[in-house]
Amino acid sequence: MTVYDAMFWFFSLALLLCGVLVLISRDAVASALFMVLGFIFLAGLYLLLEAWFLALIQILVYAGAIMVLFLFVVMLLDFREKRRWWHGNLLGWLGAPLAVAALLAALLPVLKRAGALADAPEKWFEGTLENVMTPVFTRYLLPVEVTALILLAATIGVVVLGRKETKP
Amino acid sequence: MNLHTAILLLPDALLLAAPFIVLFVDLFFNPQHDARPVRRTLTVTLLAVLAATGAALAWGAPEVVFLNAYRVAPWMLWFKACFAGAALVAARMAEPCFAGAEGQPARLTRPGEFFTLLAFAAGGMSLTLSARDLITLFIGLELATIPLYVLAGYYRRHEDSTEGAMKYIIMGSLATAFVLFGYSLLYGAAGHLQFDALAAHLAAHPGDPLVRAAALFIFTAAAFKLALAPFHMWAPDVYHGAPLPVAAFLSTASKAAAAGFLVVLFYGPLAPIRPALAPVFAILAAVTMLVGNLGSLRQENFRRFMAYSSIAQAGYLLLAFLAERDFAVGALLYFLTVYLIANLAAFFVYALVRGEGVAAVNGLARTHPALAAVLLLAFFSLAGIPPLAGFNGKFWLFTAAAGAGRYGLVLFAVLNAVVSLYYYMNVIRAAYIEPPPVGRSVKVPRDVAWLLALLAALLLGLALCPAFNRAVFAAAARP
């Protein structure tokens, strides 16, 4: 096992552990903080893939800005009710294993073939700012511009839902 | 780019410009924030979109590719016309609905924003269909759904509306997560985002299990949007809480967009996977029909009733995906066009009557015979009674399933259509046999009367007009 492999296993297992901890933490703030930790491990995976820019953005935007927003919301709403393991939802407890079984049935053939997947793709890009941003402003210009429309629509929506009603 | 290719891009350009035009008019020429000026602006813009779509179908090139990421073909134009038409009728519906009648929670506050969001959603749907890579497809779908989350919760002082919007956004986000997971698996398998490259990869490796898993994820997400049976739980609550025009738009344009999304993928890059998924389509179609039909049997609330009815119709719609491409797309276009018209007409009558319950139309035949006749045509068409266009739509879908050799499924679908006859007739019975309530005032403005007359005439006329049939299948035959 090379150092690279060891780091891959460390980051991915830590990421999975954080994901599970997000789900089972009793406190919403603890859940959010485990999510930050998970984001940092994910950034580690990006670094292993030589996606430098993505790793940086992952930490700056997700672990930084977005999670701070999450924490604000969690603290503002101040959940008193503690979450429990058993919700008494029989359908959920029966359905979840079924869904997981179906997912495994779909993904098991993939895992069997994992060796073949490990072949490196034909083209390998180093994730520098230039390599990431050139397609954004050439081939994917249209979807990037449409993202601005989505943001505008979301902003209008937030203003509509959030403003005080002046007229009855 | 010459005129024949440019004309194909005009409908999308107008549709994406529509929200800005509405916002602009609302900001500078509508100091009182009245509903009427903005609604008129949107109506004119959407009429221009419809005219541009007609022109593009008549004189346009067979297809055009724009910026390497955007493709317009005739069958997409047909869908785009459906979205614009549904937005047009839903916008006209908004005014009587929000007039502050009893039983309705609120007036339409901020009408400019309401119509802007409606136009954004229609633009997003149009973008989804024209995508040529997974990123544009994803962005288009998001632009189509995010405004709908807000519109579903537009009565924000009303508990049902907020609850419905909350359910919608959570279920919708889950569907988005599924679709993203599917896309990333697909990208992992093929190493490309472009549809052409994906199709080439899939044709070379049709049995790739990774692609199969990806297709399953993507189909699950589309099933959420279409409200197919195990994923339909959100629909009745969201329709119930949403304002009536929004529920009408959700049950028509949003459903058509989800069907178009499936066409784009499963007759596009994922076409080699479709035969493997056919059993999934068949089982889900059967379950969805059954759940929708059994659900609508005992609904008191009109929007909840229409939600289950639209679930059942989505079950029929899924039958098309068992057939080969050209026939499937033609059958879908026919069915969806007619379904849109019938559904919008039914919603519009309830918008005018301003009632929450199915029983709000009691005795309509005695007080407003013309409205009752529109209702009759709409529900007969939804049920698929022969002289009406709804029958042809169902007929093409059932033929699609029969052509794939699934006779048992066709028999099951026919039995389901018989069950649906019962609850559609129940509404007709209320309108024609029950006594009218005292003191119901229904005002039908002149333009609404013309609009409803047009919808009713289309329901009657399209079935008797072979040219419509030819036009639909000709548009579908050109990929």
XYZ file of C-alpha atoms in Angstrom:
647
model
C 0.000 0.000 0.000
C 1.441 3.322 -1.047
C 1.114 6.533 0.891
C -1.430 7.630 -1.681
C -3.619 4.577 -1.005
C -3.306 5.027 2.737
C -4.417 8.639 2.484
C -7.313 7.689 0.236
C -8.579 5.131 2.747
C -8.083 7.499 5.636
C -10.001 10.351 4.004
C -12.833 8.220 2.669
C -13.385 6.225 5.854
C -13.265 9.423 7.903
C -15.751 10.991 5.506
C -18.133 8.051 5.882
C -17.784 8.148 9.660
C -18.598 11.871 9.672
C -21.650 11.213 7.498
C -22.942 8.624 9.952
C -22.239 10.948 12.886
C -24.204 13.754 11.187
C -27.186 11.433 11.109
C -27.001 10.022 14.615
C -25.872 13.045 16.648
C -28.523 14.073 19.123
C -27.675 17.746 18.872
C -28.282 19.670 15.637
C -25.216 21.852 16.202
C -23.029 18.766 16.618
C -24.508 17.385 13.384
C -23.601 20.572 11.549
C -20.060 20.517 12.924
C -19.570 16.896 11.865
C -20.692 18.011 8.435
C -17.918 20.650 8.393
C -15.444 17.936 9.318
C -16.808 15.762 6.522
C -16.378 18.601 4.046
C -12.740 18.949 5.071
C -12.092 15.230 4.503
C -13.820 15.534 1.140
C -11.443 18.366 0.295
C -8.640 15.931 1.132
C -10.018 13.511 -1.457
C -10.061 16.320 -4.015
C -6.417 17.063 -3.206
C -5.522 13.422 -3.880
C -7.171 13.808 -7.291
C -4.998 16.882 -7.957
C -8.147 19.005 -8.047
C -6.478 21.870 -6.198
C -8.989 24.537 -7.055
C -11.969 22.367 -6.125
C -10.368 21.469 -2.797
C -9.857 25.132 -2.003
C -13.399 26.054 -2.997
C -14.729 23.123 -0.978
C -13.136 24.518 2.173
C -13.791 28.197 1.490
C -17.369 27.949 0.285
C -18.818 24.817 1.862
C -16.905 24.415 5.100
C -16.755 28.182 5.461
C -19.662 30.171 4.109
C -22.437 27.617 3.711
C -21.866 25.892 7.019
C -21.839 29.194 8.881
C -25.241 29.839 7.365
C -26.416 26.389 8.490
C -25.212 27.036 11.998
C -26.953 30.410 12.089
C -30.243 28.800 11.085
C -29.849 25.952 13.557
C -29.056 28.347 16.396
C -31.783 30.821 15.460
C -34.441 28.136 15.338
C -33.098 26.600 18.572
C -34.446 23.058 18.375
C -35.521 21.938 21.819
C -36.798 18.548 20.811
C -34.063 15.958 20.956
C -33.972 13.523 18.097
C -34.445 9.889 18.929
C -33.334 6.724 17.271
C -36.762 5.151 17.255
C -39.430 7.287 15.606
C -42.103 4.617 15.719
C -42.461 4.827 11.952
C -42.854 1.175 10.978
C -43.089 1.909 7.245
C -39.775 3.755 7.392
C -38.027 0.967 9.279
C -39.317 -1.622 6.827
C -38.762 0.536 3.759
C -35.225 1.667 4.531
C -33.647 -1.827 4.454
C -35.565 -2.544 1.260
C -34.233 0.622 -0.361
C -30.699 -0.151 0.814
C -31.015 -3.707 -0.527
C -32.176 -2.397 -3.893
C -29.292 0.072 -3.970
C -26.786 -2.665 -3.137
C -28.299 -4.925 -5.789
C -27.784 -2.139 -8.332
C -24.267 -1.297 -7.173
C -22.891 -4.791 -6.414
C -22.078 -5.564 -10.071
C -20.191 -2.270 -10.143
C -18.129 -3.181 -7.086
C -17.294 -6.563 -8.616
C -15.819 -4.726 -11.565
C -13.928 -2.240 -9.419
C -10.564 -3.398 -10.773
C -11.508 -2.463 -14.332
C -12.775 0.921 -13.156
C -9.465 1.676 -11.512
C -7.874 2.219 -14.921
C -7.039 5.847 -15.279
C -9.269 7.811 -17.674
C -7.752 8.655 -21.044
C -7.460 12.356 -20.293
C -6.143 13.528 -16.979
C -6.501 17.162 -16.055
C -4.742 18.836 -13.240
C -7.413 20.811 -11.419
C -5.830 24.208 -11.697
C -7.870 27.371 -11.872
C -7.181 27.658 -15.603
C -8.226 24.099 -16.405
C -11.424 24.369 -14.379
C -12.468 27.786 -15.590
C -11.754 27.466 -19.312
C -14.688 25.083 -19.951
C -16.870 27.217 -17.687
C -16.439 30.200 -19.966
C -16.404 28.306 -23.257
C -18.298 25.049 -23.552
C -20.521 25.501 -20.503
C -21.137 29.213 -20.925
C -24.889 28.779 -21.394
C -25.572 26.758 -18.214
C -23.335 29.110 -16.236
C -25.355 32.086 -17.433
C -28.606 30.264 -16.650
C -27.342 29.749 -13.094
C -27.708 33.520 -12.770
C -31.397 33.139 -13.683
C -31.809 30.491 -10.988
C -30.227 32.778 -8.415
C -32.500 35.627 -9.492
C -35.595 33.423 -9.312
C -34.537 32.175 -5.864
C -33.885 35.742 -4.680
C -37.305 36.886 -5.855
C -38.836 33.883 -4.149
C -37.114 34.625 -0.864
C -38.190 38.275 -1.000
C -41.784 37.280 -1.741
C -41.930 34.744 1.079
C -39.978 36.821 3.546
C -41.406 40.315 3.293
C -44.059 41.776 5.551
C -47.534 42.086 4.144
C -48.487 45.725 3.833
C -52.040 45.366 2.557
C -54.538 42.937 4.085
C -26.755 31.574 -38.451
C -29.423 32.139 -41.065
C -33.086 32.965 -40.629
C -34.293 29.365 -40.625
C -32.072 28.403 -37.729
C -32.584 31.666 -35.859
C -36.350 31.246 -35.963
C -36.013 27.995 -33.992
C -34.316 29.802 -31.133
C -36.896 32.577 -30.963
C -39.442 30.789 -28.703
C -36.788 30.048 -26.074
C -35.348 33.535 -26.249
C -38.794 35.024 -25.711
C -39.667 32.561 -22.951
C -36.449 33.281 -21.061
C -36.975 37.017 -21.582
C -40.576 36.856 -20.314
C -39.778 37.062 -16.574
C -37.571 40.100 -17.161
C -40.221 41.838 -19.233
C -42.790 41.213 -16.515
C -40.450 42.405 -13.769
C -39.557 45.494 -15.771
C -43.178 46.448 -16.381
C -44.033 45.796 -12.748
C -41.149 47.938 -11.559
C -41.553 50.980 -13.807
C -45.103 51.057 -15.141
C -47.125 49.574 -12.308
C -46.816 51.844 -9.251
C -49.906 50.375 -7.534
C -48.746 46.774 -8.074
C -52.026 45.788 -9.668
C -52.420 42.330 -11.075
C -53.888 43.338 -14.414
C -51.015 45.182 -16.157
C -48.456 42.489 -15.313
C -50.823 39.709 -16.269
C -51.457 41.407 -19.607
C -47.709 41.778 -20.174
C -47.154 38.107 -19.478
C -50.087 37.151 -21.690
C -48.761 39.163 -24.627
C -45.251 37.733 -24.190
C -46.541 34.171 -23.986
C -48.771 34.697 -27.025
C -45.640 35.848 -28.833
C -43.910 32.645 -27.688
C -46.799 30.570 -29.029
C -46.715 32.446 -32.331
C -42.929 32.002 -32.552
C -43.320 28.274 -31.865
C -45.879 27.992 -34.642
C -43.615 29.901 -37.014
C -40.652 27.727 -36.065
C -42.651 24.548 -36.662
C -43.834 25.825 -40.009
C -40.721 27.479 -41.453
C -37.819 26.503 -39.234
C -34.869 24.303 -40.022
C -35.114 20.650 -38.894
C -32.915 21.397 -35.930
C -30.426 23.906 -34.616
C -27.538 23.655 -32.188
C -26.635 26.799 -30.302
C -23.352 27.409 -28.446
C -22.724 23.652 -28.622
C -24.937 23.220 -25.566
C -28.435 23.860 -26.778
C -30.470 22.010 -29.355
C -33.953 22.737 -30.676
C -35.917 20.138 -32.652
C -39.601 20.089 -33.689
C -40.877 17.797 -30.940
C -39.244 20.083 -28.349
C -41.017 23.072 -29.849
C -44.283 21.252 -29.330
C -43.471 20.783 -25.644
C -42.394 24.426 -25.357
C -45.733 25.526 -26.771
C -47.403 23.377 -24.108
C -45.422 25.056 -21.312
C -46.167 28.535 -22.631
C -49.849 27.695 -23.097
C -50.159 26.250 -19.597
C -48.473 29.329 -18.113
C -50.806 31.548 -20.129
C -53.971 29.856 -18.887
C -52.668 29.572 -15.320
C -51.865 33.303 -15.326
C -55.373 34.148 -16.482
C -56.743 31.846 -13.784
C -54.864 33.710 -11.081
C -57.052 36.799 -11.129
C -60.456 35.327 -10.220
C -58.740 32.989 -7.766
C -57.021 35.656 -5.765
C -59.950 38.061 -5.765
C -60.372 37.440 -2.045
C -63.444 35.239 -2.172
C -64.638 33.283 0.836
C -62.827 30.006 1.293
C -59.790 31.417 -0.466
C -57.082 32.396 1.981
C -55.758 35.607 0.545
C -55.588 38.152 -2.182
C -52.766 37.967 -4.661
C -50.100 40.044 -2.970
C -47.141 40.967 -5.152
C -48.709 39.915 -8.476
C -45.631 40.986 -10.429
C -43.476 38.455 -8.607
C -46.119 35.751 -8.986
C -46.171 36.082 -12.767
C -42.389 36.449 -12.915
C -41.886 33.170 -11.081
C -44.438 31.463 -13.318
C -42.523 32.645 -16.390
C -39.207 31.526 -14.871
C -40.591 28.035 -14.330
C -41.828 27.814 -17.925
C -38.439 29.025 -19.176
C -36.617 26.430 -17.104
C -38.806 23.648 -18.471
C -38.072 24.796 -21.984
C -34.342 24.817 -21.235
C -34.442 21.275 -19.807
C -35.722 19.820 -23.061
C -33.102 21.512 -25.224
C -30.098 20.433 -23.173
C -27.263 18.664 -24.935
C -25.164 17.904 -21.881
C -25.877 16.818 -18.335
C -24.990 20.194 -16.823
C -27.486 22.163 -18.921
C -30.060 19.459 -18.234
C -29.524 19.793 -14.501
C -29.544 23.591 -14.496
C -32.709 23.665 -16.607
C -34.508 21.294 -14.270
C -33.517 23.414 -11.273
C -34.735 26.594 -12.949
C -38.018 24.803 -13.616
C -38.529 23.633 -10.032
C -37.152 26.352 -7.736
C -39.808 28.940 -8.714
C -42.474 26.268 -8.221
C -41.421 25.731 -4.593
C -42.100 29.412 -3.952
C -45.346 29.440 -5.937
C -46.636 26.395 -4.021
C -46.239 28.347 -0.787
C -47.576 31.630 -2.088
C -50.362 31.756 0.529
C -47.723 32.087 3.169
C -50.139 32.912 5.979
C -52.003 29.706 5.281
C -50.983 26.534 7.093
C -51.838 24.075 4.285
C -49.932 26.125 1.752
C -46.797 26.362 3.889
C -46.975 22.667 4.729
C -47.388 21.741 1.080
C -44.511 23.965 -0.011
C -42.290 22.515 2.721
C -43.079 18.957 1.617
C -42.509 19.935 -1.982
C -39.117 21.480 -1.355
C -37.915 18.528 0.742
C -39.127 15.906 -1.713
C -37.896 17.980 -4.636
C -34.451 18.374 -3.102
C -34.313 14.633 -2.516
C -35.160 14.079 -6.176
C -32.436 16.569 -7.121
C -29.956 14.645 -4.992
C -30.955 11.415 -6.746
C -30.604 12.921 -10.185
C -27.200 14.382 -9.323
C -26.019 11.030 -8.011
C -27.218 9.424 -11.230
C -25.425 12.013 -13.349
C -22.190 11.561 -11.441
C -22.330 7.778 -11.851
C -22.983 8.306 -15.540
C -20.050 10.684 -15.765
C -17.926 8.216 -13.850
C -18.815 5.457 -16.283
C -18.427 7.375 -19.525
C -16.094 10.235 -18.624
C -18.203 12.649 -20.644
C -21.031 15.079 -20.007
C -21.993 15.623 -23.660
C -24.979 13.590 -24.841
C -23.275 12.581 -28.102
C -20.214 11.222 -26.320
C -22.406 9.530 -23.700
C -24.501 7.878 -26.402
C -21.353 6.627 -28.150
C -19.988 5.205 -24.907
C -23.285 3.529 -24.006
C -23.677 2.027 -27.451
C -20.199 0.515 -27.063
C -20.810 -0.784 -23.509
C -24.562 -1.426 -23.176
C -24.232 -3.825 -20.235
C -22.183 -1.523 -18.006
C -23.646 -1.987 -14.492
C -22.566 1.515 -13.486
C -24.690 2.992 -16.271
C -27.604 0.831 -15.225
C -27.374 2.058 -11.647
C -27.155 5.635 -12.940
C -30.247 5.164 -15.113
C -32.135 3.813 -12.111
C -31.235 6.870 -10.023
C -32.205 9.282 -12.782
C -35.477 7.493 -13.396
C -36.286 7.612 -9.680
C -35.867 11.372 -9.708
C -38.093 11.712 -12.764
C -40.637 9.504 -11.007
C -40.702 12.012 -8.147
C -41.397 14.845 -10.561
C -44.048 12.861 -12.448
C -45.560 11.662 -9.124
C -45.407 7.977 -10.068
C -46.769 5.588 -7.511
C -44.262 4.904 -4.749
C -43.036 8.493 -5.099
C -46.419 10.208 -5.308
C -47.062 11.024 -1.639
C -46.166 14.697 -1.981
C -48.577 15.463 -4.812
C -51.953 15.572 -3.001
C -50.591 17.698 -0.150
C -48.777 20.108 -2.443
C -51.743 20.533 -4.785
C -54.042 20.955 -1.803
C -51.946 23.710 -0.305
C -50.932 25.484 -3.491
C -53.050 28.257 -4.995
C -55.378 26.889 -7.669
C -53.485 28.305 -10.694
C -50.237 26.887 -9.316
C -51.852 23.477 -8.835
C -53.102 23.706 -12.429
C -49.606 24.579 -13.652
C -48.030 21.786 -11.578
C -50.437 19.173 -12.874
C -49.947 20.179 -16.506
C -46.691 21.909 -17.439
C -44.601 20.358 -14.678
C -45.806 16.887 -15.607
C -45.140 17.524 -19.290
C -41.642 18.756 -18.416
C -40.909 15.580 -16.457
C -42.137 13.480 -19.391
C -39.973 15.537 -21.746
C -36.990 15.029 -19.433
C -37.512 11.254 -19.683
C -37.736 11.522 -23.490
C -34.515 13.553 -23.661
C -32.605 10.930 -21.689
C -34.237 7.595 -22.464
C -34.572 8.216 -26.189
C -31.293 10.118 -26.236
C -28.033 9.062 -24.579
C -29.624 6.386 -22.359
C -31.499 4.707 -25.224
C -29.429 1.469 -25.043
C -30.509 1.065 -21.395
C -34.230 1.563 -22.029
C -35.072 -2.075 -22.941
C -33.501 -3.205 -19.663
C -35.673 -0.716 -17.759
C -38.896 -1.642 -19.585
C -40.087 -3.990 -16.773
C -39.599 -1.133 -14.287
C -41.674 1.189 -16.494
C -44.406 -1.435 -16.844
C -44.661 -2.205 -13.130
C -44.595 1.453 -12.101
C -47.211 2.316 -14.738
C -49.562 -0.349 -13.395
C -49.042 0.582 -9.734
C -49.393 4.302 -10.489
C -52.669 3.873 -12.355
C -54.087 1.786 -9.547
C -52.980 4.142 -6.759
C -54.172 7.237 -8.605
C -57.549 5.796 -9.455
C -58.214 4.327 -6.012
C -57.052 7.586 -4.443
C -59.390 9.797 -6.447
C -62.469 7.735 -5.648
C -63.199 9.394 -2.342
C -61.701 12.877 -2.480
C -63.764 15.812 -1.258
C -61.274 18.571 -2.014
C -61.044 19.474 -5.674
C -57.278 19.967 -5.828
C -56.622 16.720 -3.940
C -58.989 15.006 -6.368
C -57.138 16.447 -9.357
C -53.816 15.415 -7.781
C -54.864 11.757 -7.671
C -56.387 12.067 -11.127
C -53.095 13.429 -12.454
C -51.223 10.569 -10.739
C -53.430 8.105 -12.621
C -52.834 9.980 -15.878
C -49.061 9.835 -15.251
C -49.454 6.063 -15.042
C -51.014 5.968 -18.511
C -48.328 8.342 -19.768
C -45.570 5.946 -18.711
C -46.928 3.332 -21.127
C -45.490 5.354 -24.013
C -41.928 4.592 -22.880
C -42.415 0.908 -23.718
C -42.537 1.732 -27.444
C -39.879 2.702 -29.941
C -38.859 6.335 -30.145
C -40.911 7.886 -32.933
C -44.190 6.316 -31.966
C -43.595 6.900 -28.264
C -42.851 10.599 -28.676
C -45.844 11.062 -31.003
C -48.185 9.315 -28.555
C -46.778 11.364 -25.668
C -47.154 14.652 -27.523
C -50.731 13.841 -28.489
C -51.695 12.658 -25.014
C -49.984 15.534 -23.200
C -51.430 18.259 -25.435
C -54.957 16.988 -24.922
C -54.417 16.275 -21.218
C -53.107 19.821 -20.724
C -56.132 21.352 -22.407
C -58.647 19.230 -20.493
C -56.930 19.707 -17.136
C -56.594 23.462 -17.564
C -60.246 23.762 -18.586
C -61.373 21.793 -15.522
C -59.197 23.886 -13.206
C -60.443 27.074 -14.822
C -64.099 26.240 -14.185
C -63.288 25.657 -10.512
C -61.319 28.901 -10.434
C -64.406 30.748 -11.658
C -66.736 28.954 -9.247
C -64.241 29.664 -6.441
C -64.822 26.611 -4.354
C -62.500 24.332 -2.443
C -64.613 21.199 -2.639
C -65.512 19.021 -5.588
C -69.133 19.861 -4.746
C -68.580 23.552 -5.542
C -69.939 22.999 -9.050
C -73.261 21.587 -7.793
C -76.067 22.550 -10.144
C -73.804 24.486 -12.484
C -75.815 23.257 -15.466
C -78.859 25.128 -14.197
C -77.133 28.405 -13.401
C -74.319 28.445 -15.994
C -74.969 25.846 -18.691
C -71.986 26.898 -20.812
C -69.514 26.450 -17.931
C -71.073 23.097 -17.117
C -70.623 22.074 -20.754
C -66.914 22.980 -20.597
C -66.607 20.909 -17.433
C -68.397 18.030 -19.128
C -66.069 18.093 -22.125
C -62.967 18.377 -19.922
C -63.837 15.436 -17.690
C -65.127 13.291 -20.561
C -61.835 13.947 -22.305
C -59.817 13.093 -19.174
C -61.840 9.886 -18.836
C -61.270 9.092 -22.519
C -64.798 8.944 -23.905
C -64.634 8.312 -27.696
C -65.645 11.391 -29.625
C -63.267 13.532 -27.591
C -59.545 13.990 -28.058
C -58.786 12.346 -24.694
C -59.836 9.025 -26.160
C -57.295 9.277 -28.972
C -54.563 10.231 -26.525
C -55.219 7.142 -24.388
C -55.607 5.054 -27.541
C -52.111 5.973 -28.746
C -50.593 5.241 -25.347
C -52.321 1.849 -25.140
C -51.210 1.106 -28.709
C -47.648 1.905 -27.664
C -47.842 -0.682 -24.866
C -49.591 -3.219 -27.101
C -46.938 -2.733 -29.772
C -44.338 -3.745 -27.193
C -46.319 -6.937 -26.606
C -47.617 -6.042 -23.149
C -51.266 -6.996 -23.624
C -51.840 -7.757 -19.946
C -50.756 -4.234 -19.048
C -53.069 -2.785 -21.698
C -55.988 -4.766 -20.284
C -55.124 -3.495 -16.798
C -54.955 0.086 -18.111
C -58.347 -0.253 -19.806
C -59.870 -1.575 -16.570
C -58.348 1.391 -14.776
C -59.833 3.772 -17.312
C -63.230 2.241 -16.525
C -62.701 2.859 -12.811
C -61.724 6.453 -13.546
C -64.994 6.888 -15.402
C -66.780 6.584 -12.039
C -65.126 9.515 -10.323
C -65.036 11.783 -13.358
C -68.757 11.109 -13.828
C -69.284 11.996 -10.193
C -68.210 15.565 -10.918
C -70.447 15.703 -13.970
C -73.309 14.344 -11.865
C -72.748 17.098 -9.310
C -72.828 19.738 -12.038
C -75.898 18.394 -13.808
C -78.095 16.718 -11.181
C -77.410 18.227 -7.755
C -79.318 21.391 -6.850
C -77.311 24.617 -7.008
C -76.344 26.293 -3.709
C -77.996 29.569 -2.793
C -76.167 32.806 -3.478
C -73.318 31.597 -5.623
C -72.139 34.341 -7.910
C -69.980 33.365 -10.862
C -68.632 36.124 -13.052
C -67.208 35.130 -16.403
C -65.287 37.970 -18.074
C -65.510 38.054 -21.831
C -61.893 37.032 -22.556
C -62.243 34.075 -20.182
C -65.401 33.028 -21.998
C -63.503 33.068 -25.286
C -60.571 31.181 -23.763
C -62.819 28.460 -22.350
C -64.703 28.235 -25.644
C -61.356 27.777 -27.409
C -60.272 25.030 -24.980
C -63.615 23.232 -25.363
C -63.490 23.556 -29.148
C -59.963 22.099 -29.145
C -61.102 19.130 -27.065
C -63.864 18.414 -29.558
C -62.084 19.454 -32.721
C -58.628 17.902 -32.281
C -60.072 14.400 -32.245
C -61.933 14.994 -35.493
C -58.992 16.701 -37.156
C -56.565 14.278 -38.828
C -54.192 17.153 -39.553
C -53.467 17.470 -35.820
C -52.619 13.799 -35.636
C -50.344 14.091 -38.661
C -48.647 17.214 -37.337
C -47.901 15.601 -33.967
C -46.434 12.428 -35.410
C -44.493 14.377 -38.061
C -42.936 16.546 -35.341
C -42.110 13.436 -33.313
C -40.534 11.625 -36.248
C -37.721 14.152 -36.556
C -35.312 13.527 -33.684
